[in-house]
XYZ file of C-alpha atoms in Angstrom:
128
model
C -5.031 13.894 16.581
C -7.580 11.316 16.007
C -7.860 9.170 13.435
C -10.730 10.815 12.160
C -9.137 13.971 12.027
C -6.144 12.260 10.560
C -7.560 10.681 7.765
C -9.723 14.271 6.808
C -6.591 15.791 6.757
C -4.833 12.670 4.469
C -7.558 13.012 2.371
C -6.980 16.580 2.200
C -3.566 16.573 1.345
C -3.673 13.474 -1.247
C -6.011 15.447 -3.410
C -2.658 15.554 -5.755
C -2.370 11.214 -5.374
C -6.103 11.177 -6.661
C -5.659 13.205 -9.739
C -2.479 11.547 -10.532
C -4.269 8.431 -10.495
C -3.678 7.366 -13.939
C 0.084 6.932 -12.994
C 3.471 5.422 -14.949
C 3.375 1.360 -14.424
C 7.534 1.727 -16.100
C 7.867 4.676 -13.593
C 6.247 2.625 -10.935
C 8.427 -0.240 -11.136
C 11.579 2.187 -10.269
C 9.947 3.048 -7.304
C 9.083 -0.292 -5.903
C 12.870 -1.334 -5.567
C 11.629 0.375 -2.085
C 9.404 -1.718 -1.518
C 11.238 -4.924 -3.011
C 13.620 -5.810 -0.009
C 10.335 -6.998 1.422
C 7.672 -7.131 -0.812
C 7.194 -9.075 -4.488
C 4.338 -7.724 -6.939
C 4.958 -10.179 -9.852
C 4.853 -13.841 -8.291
C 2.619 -14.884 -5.111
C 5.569 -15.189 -3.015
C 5.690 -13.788 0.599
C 8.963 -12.131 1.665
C 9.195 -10.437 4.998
C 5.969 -8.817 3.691
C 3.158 -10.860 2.115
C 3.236 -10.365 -1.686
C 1.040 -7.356 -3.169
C 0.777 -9.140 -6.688
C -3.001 -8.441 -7.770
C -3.266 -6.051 -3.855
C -5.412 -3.506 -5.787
C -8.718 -4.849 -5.109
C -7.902 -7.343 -2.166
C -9.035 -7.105 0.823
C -6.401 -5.836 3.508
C -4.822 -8.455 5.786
C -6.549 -11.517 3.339
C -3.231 -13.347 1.657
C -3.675 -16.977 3.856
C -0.308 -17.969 4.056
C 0.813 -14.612 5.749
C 1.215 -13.938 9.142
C -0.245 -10.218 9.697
C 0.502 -7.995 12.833
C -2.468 -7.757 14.849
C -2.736 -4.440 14.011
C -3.502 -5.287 10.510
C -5.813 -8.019 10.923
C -7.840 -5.639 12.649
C -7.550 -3.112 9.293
C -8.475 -6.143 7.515
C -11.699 -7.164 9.838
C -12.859 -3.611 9.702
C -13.638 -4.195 5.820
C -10.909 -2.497 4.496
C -10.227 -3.261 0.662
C -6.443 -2.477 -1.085
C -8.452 0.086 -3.456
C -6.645 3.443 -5.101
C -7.958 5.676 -2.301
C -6.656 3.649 0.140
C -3.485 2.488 -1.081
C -2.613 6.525 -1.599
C -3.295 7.310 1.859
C -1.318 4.071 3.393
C 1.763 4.966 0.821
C 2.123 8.201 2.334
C 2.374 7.320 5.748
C 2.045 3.638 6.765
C 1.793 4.209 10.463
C -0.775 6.943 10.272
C -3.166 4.565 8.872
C -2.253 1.200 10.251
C -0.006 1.979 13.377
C 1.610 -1.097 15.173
C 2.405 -3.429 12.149
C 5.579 -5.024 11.212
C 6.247 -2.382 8.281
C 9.005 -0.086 9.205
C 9.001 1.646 5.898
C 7.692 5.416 6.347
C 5.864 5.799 3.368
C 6.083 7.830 -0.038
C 6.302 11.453 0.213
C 5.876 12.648 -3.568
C 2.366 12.037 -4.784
C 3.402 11.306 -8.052
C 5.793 8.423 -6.943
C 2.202 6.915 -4.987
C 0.404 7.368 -8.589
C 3.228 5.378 -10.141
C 3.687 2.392 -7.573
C 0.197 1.903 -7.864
C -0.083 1.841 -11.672
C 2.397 -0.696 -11.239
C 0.773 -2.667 -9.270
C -1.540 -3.094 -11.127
C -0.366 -3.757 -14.126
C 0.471 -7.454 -14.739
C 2.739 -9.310 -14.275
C 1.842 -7.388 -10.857
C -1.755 -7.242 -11.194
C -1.780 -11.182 -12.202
């Protein structure tokens, strides 16, 4: 399928993630510990992945000090920005957006559980 055609049917399909866009930053937080091994949202510390404290916003592939898989420099250099929209759609399925990058994680499955992790990110101390 073609990226294109991927990302229509993404969009399709994360109708649910957009209207659940108000999310649970509390709720969120439970959910990160997913994310935690190898990300931090409340310091600007890189782990294995680069930290996502203040991510909603930021431009994909920007934090200086982190080494990014090819594959996600190229996101990055494409324009991409770390908004709702597209944090939903990368949440779901990493390496349907952004294939070839270091993530192994497969991505959130229950839209509300996207809606959350995202609140939480933003909120500080992650949004900071």
């Amino acid at each position: 399928m073609s990226r294109l055609a991927t990302s229509l049917f993404l969009s399709l399909c994360l109708g649910a993630t957009v209207a659940h866009a108000g999310g649970d930053a509390a709720a969120g937080a439970a959910v990160f510990r997913k994310c935690a091994a190898c990300h931090t949202a409340s310091e600007p510390t890189n782990r294995v992945g680069p930290s996502l404290m203040g991510v909603v916003g930021r431009a994909a592939a920007s934090v200086a000090d982190y080494n990014y898989s090819e594959a996600m420099k190229a996101f990055g250099a494409e324009g991409h920005v770390w908004d709702e929209a597209t944090l939903s759609e990368y949440l779901l399925s990493p390496k349907a957006m952004v294939g070839a990058t270091k993530m192994a994680f497969a991505g959130l499955k229950k839209p509300q559980d996207i809606a959350d992790v995202i609140a939480y990110l933003k909120a500080p101390p992650a949004a900071k």
